[in-house]
CSV table of C-alpha atoms in Angstrom, one decimal:
chain,number,residue,atom,x,y,z
A,22,MET,CA,163.2,92.2,103.1
A,23,ASN,CA,162.1,92.6,99.5
A,24,ASP,CA,164.7,93.4,96.9
A,25,SER,CA,163.7,96.6,95.4
A,26,PHE,CA,161.1,99.3,95.7
A,27,HIS,CA,160.4,101.1,92.4
A,28,VAL,CA,159.2,104.6,93.1
A,29,THR,CA,156.8,106.2,90.6
A,30,ASP,CA,155.4,109.0,92.8
A,31,PRO,CA,157.6,112.1,93.0
A,32,ARG,CA,156.1,112.7,96.5
A,33,ALA,CA,157.5,109.3,97.6
A,34,LEU,CA,161.0,110.0,96.3
A,35,LYS,CA,160.9,113.6,97.7
A,36,ALA,CA,159.8,112.0,101.2
A,37,VAL,CA,162.9,109.7,101.3
A,38,ALA,CA,165.1,112.3,99.8
A,39,HIS,CA,165.0,114.3,103.0
A,40,PRO,CA,168.6,114.3,104.5
A,41,LEU,CA,167.8,112.6,107.8
A,42,ARG,CA,165.2,110.2,106.3
A,43,VAL,CA,167.6,108.8,103.7
A,44,ARG,CA,170.2,108.3,106.5
A,45,LEU,CA,167.7,106.5,108.6
A,46,LEU,CA,166.6,104.2,105.8
A,47,GLY,CA,170.3,103.5,105.0
A,48,ALA,CA,170.9,102.5,108.6
A,49,LEU,CA,168.0,100.2,108.7
A,50,ARG,CA,169.0,98.6,105.5
A,51,SER,CA,172.7,98.1,106.4
A,52,GLN,CA,172.4,97.4,110.2
A,53,GLY,CA,169.0,96.0,110.7
A,54,PRO,CA,166.0,96.9,112.8
A,55,ALA,CA,166.3,99.7,115.4
A,56,THR,CA,164.2,101.9,117.5
A,57,ALA,CA,163.8,105.6,117.0
A,58,THR,CA,165.9,106.1,120.2
A,59,GLU,CA,168.7,103.9,118.8
A,60,LEU,CA,168.7,105.8,115.6
A,61,ALA,CA,168.5,109.2,117.3
A,62,ALA,CA,171.7,108.3,119.3
A,63,MET,CA,173.4,107.2,116.1
A,64,PHE,CA,172.7,110.5,114.3
A,65,GLY,CA,172.8,112.9,117.1
A,66,GLU,CA,169.0,113.7,116.8
A,67,SER,CA,166.1,113.7,119.2
A,68,SER,CA,164.0,110.5,119.4
A,69,GLY,CA,161.0,112.6,118.7
A,70,SER,CA,162.6,113.8,115.4
A,71,THR,CA,163.6,110.3,114.3
A,72,SER,CA,160.2,108.9,115.3
A,73,TYR,CA,158.5,111.5,113.1
A,74,HIS,CA,160.7,110.8,110.2
A,75,LEU,CA,160.3,107.0,110.5
A,76,ARG,CA,156.6,107.4,110.5
A,77,GLN,CA,156.9,109.5,107.3
A,78,LEU,CA,159.1,106.8,105.7
A,79,ALA,CA,156.4,104.2,106.7
A,80,LYS,CA,153.7,106.3,105.1
A,81,TYR,CA,155.3,105.9,101.8
A,82,GLY,CA,156.3,102.2,102.2
A,83,PHE,CA,160.0,102.5,102.8
A,84,VAL,CA,159.9,101.1,106.5
A,85,GLU,CA,157.5,99.3,108.7
A,86,GLU,CA,157.3,98.1,112.3
A,87,ASP,CA,159.5,95.1,112.9
A,88,SER,CA,157.4,92.0,113.5
A,89,GLU,CA,160.0,90.7,116.0
A,90,GLN,CA,159.8,93.3,118.8
A,91,ARG,CA,162.1,92.5,121.9
A,92,ASP,CA,159.4,93.6,124.3
A,93,ARG,CA,156.1,95.4,124.4
A,94,ARG,CA,157.6,98.8,125.4
A,95,GLU,CA,159.7,99.3,122.3
A,96,ARG,CA,158.8,100.0,118.7
A,97,ARG,CA,161.4,98.7,116.4
A,98,TRP,CA,161.5,99.6,112.7
A,99,ARG,CA,162.9,97.8,109.7
A,100,ALA,CA,163.6,98.6,106.1
A,101,VAL,CA,160.9,97.0,103.7
A,102,HIS,CA,163.2,96.9,100.7
A,103,ALA,CA,167.0,96.5,100.1
A,104,TYR,CA,167.1,99.1,97.3
A,105,THR,CA,165.1,102.1,96.0
A,106,SER,CA,164.9,102.6,92.3
A,107,TRP,CA,163.1,105.1,90.0
A,108,SER,CA,162.8,106.1,86.4
A,109,ASN,CA,164.6,109.4,85.8
A,110,LEU,CA,162.5,110.1,82.8
A,111,GLU,CA,159.1,109.3,84.6
A,112,LEU,CA,160.0,111.6,87.6
A,113,ALA,CA,161.5,114.4,85.3
A,114,GLY,CA,158.0,115.3,84.4
A,115,THR,CA,157.7,117.6,87.5
A,116,PRO,CA,159.8,120.1,89.3
A,117,GLU,CA,159.3,118.2,92.5
A,118,GLY,CA,160.5,115.0,90.7
A,119,ARG,CA,163.6,116.5,89.2
A,120,GLU,CA,164.5,118.1,92.5
A,121,ALA,CA,164.1,114.7,94.4
A,122,VAL,CA,166.2,112.9,91.7
A,123,ALA,CA,168.9,115.5,91.8
A,124,PHE,CA,169.1,115.3,95.6
A,125,MET,CA,169.4,111.4,95.5
A,126,ARG,CA,172.2,111.7,93.0
A,127,ARG,CA,174.0,114.1,95.2
A,128,ARG,CA,173.3,111.9,98.3
A,129,GLN,CA,174.8,108.9,96.4
A,130,LEU,CA,177.9,110.9,95.6
A,131,GLU,CA,178.2,112.0,99.3
A,132,LEU,CA,178.1,108.4,100.4
A,133,LEU,CA,180.7,107.4,98.0
A,134,ARG,CA,183.0,110.2,99.2
A,135,SER,CA,182.5,109.5,102.8
A,136,GLY,CA,183.1,105.7,102.3
A,137,VAL,CA,186.4,106.5,100.4
A,138,GLU,CA,187.4,108.9,103.1
A,139,ALA,CA,186.7,106.4,105.8
A,140,PHE,CA,188.6,103.8,104.1
A,141,ASP,CA,191.5,106.1,103.6
A,142,ARG,CA,191.5,106.9,107.4
A,143,ASP,CA,191.2,103.2,108.4
A,144,SER,CA,192.9,101.4,105.6
A,145,ALA,CA,195.6,99.8,107.7
A,146,SER,CA,193.1,98.0,109.8
A,147,PHE,CA,191.8,96.0,106.8
A,148,GLY,CA,195.1,94.5,105.8
A,149,PRO,CA,197.2,94.3,102.6
A,150,GLU,CA,194.7,92.3,100.5
A,151,TRP,CA,191.9,94.9,101.0
A,152,ILE,CA,194.4,97.8,100.5
A,153,GLU,CA,195.3,96.3,97.1
A,154,ALA,CA,191.8,95.4,96.2
A,155,ALA,CA,190.0,98.6,97.1
A,156,GLY,CA,190.0,101.3,94.6
A,157,MET,CA,188.2,103.1,91.8
A,158,SER,CA,188.4,103.2,88.0
A,159,ASP,CA,186.8,105.0,85.2
A,160,ASP,CA,186.3,104.7,81.5
A,161,ILE,CA,184.9,106.7,78.7
A,162,ALA,CA,183.1,104.5,76.3
A,163,ARG,CA,180.7,105.1,73.3
A,164,LEU,CA,177.5,103.3,74.5
A,165,THR,CA,173.8,103.4,73.6
A,166,PRO,CA,171.2,103.9,76.4
A,167,ALA,CA,170.3,100.2,75.9
A,168,SER,CA,173.9,99.2,76.5
A,169,VAL,CA,174.1,101.3,79.6
A,170,ALA,CA,170.9,99.6,81.0
A,171,THR,CA,172.6,96.3,80.2
A,172,LEU,CA,175.8,97.3,82.0
A,173,TYR,CA,173.8,98.1,85.1
A,174,ALA,CA,171.8,94.8,85.0
A,175,ARG,CA,175.1,92.8,84.5
A,176,VAL,CA,176.9,94.5,87.3
A,177,SER,CA,174.0,94.1,89.6
A,178,ALA,CA,173.7,90.3,88.7
A,179,MET,CA,177.5,89.9,89.1
A,180,VAL,CA,177.5,91.5,92.6
A,181,LYS,CA,174.8,89.2,93.7
A,182,GLU,CA,176.5,86.2,92.3
A,183,LEU,CA,179.8,87.1,94.0
A,184,GLU,CA,178.1,87.9,97.3
A,185,GLU,CA,176.5,84.4,97.2
A,186,HIS,CA,179.9,82.8,96.4
A,187,ASP,CA,181.5,84.7,99.2
A,188,LYS,CA,178.8,84.3,101.8
A,189,ASP,CA,180.9,81.9,104.0
A,190,ALA,CA,184.3,83.3,103.4
A,191,PRO,CA,186.0,84.3,106.6
A,192,ASP,CA,187.5,87.5,105.1
A,193,THR,CA,184.3,89.1,103.8
A,194,GLU,CA,183.6,92.7,104.4
A,195,ARG,CA,180.7,94.9,103.5
A,196,VAL,CA,181.7,96.5,100.2
A,197,SER,CA,180.3,99.6,98.7
A,198,VAL,CA,180.0,99.2,95.0
A,199,PHE,CA,179.0,102.2,92.9
A,200,VAL,CA,178.3,102.2,89.1
A,201,SER,CA,177.6,105.6,87.4
A,202,ALA,CA,177.1,106.2,83.7
A,203,HIS,CA,176.4,109.6,82.3
A,204,PRO,CA,176.8,110.9,78.8
A,205,VAL,CA,179.5,113.5,78.4
A,206,ARG,CA,180.3,115.9,75.7
A,207,GLY,CA,183.8,117.6,75.2
A,208,TYR,CA,186.8,117.1,77.6
A,209,VAL,CA,186.1,115.5,80.9
A,210,GLY,CA,188.9,115.6,83.4
């Protein structure tokens, strides 16, 4: 799987911004290849619906047929890239692009919320070290746009470095790491 897919076409971002498609892509990225039928069962959809949406994701380069099919009767799909990125400024040039970017931001917030809620429900099953380590923090800092870009790059590099460091540790878990930086004016709270 390639590292990142940089979307420049608002139609491609709009295609992946569909609520079911973004979930299908997320499942293929996090859980590996699957059939339309397996994904349909996971999301309570019909296999016809998931099959259609997988073909749409393939049309824009987000997924492809998995080269390692278990048998000739099934059609397994896999994510092509680990991440999707885009330029907010570039896509802000059209109403379609602005709408897709706004949807993707809301979707990221939904994922953050659902992940936090799932951890809260199941925290006892993770043990005291994870209960202590898991959490959130926030800061208000005066930064330039260039410094915010540097912040994202450094956090991403650090996550990859720590993932490599921990790859053989027995107590690893998949961890959701969110970084969000937006300018604010006035009181935030």
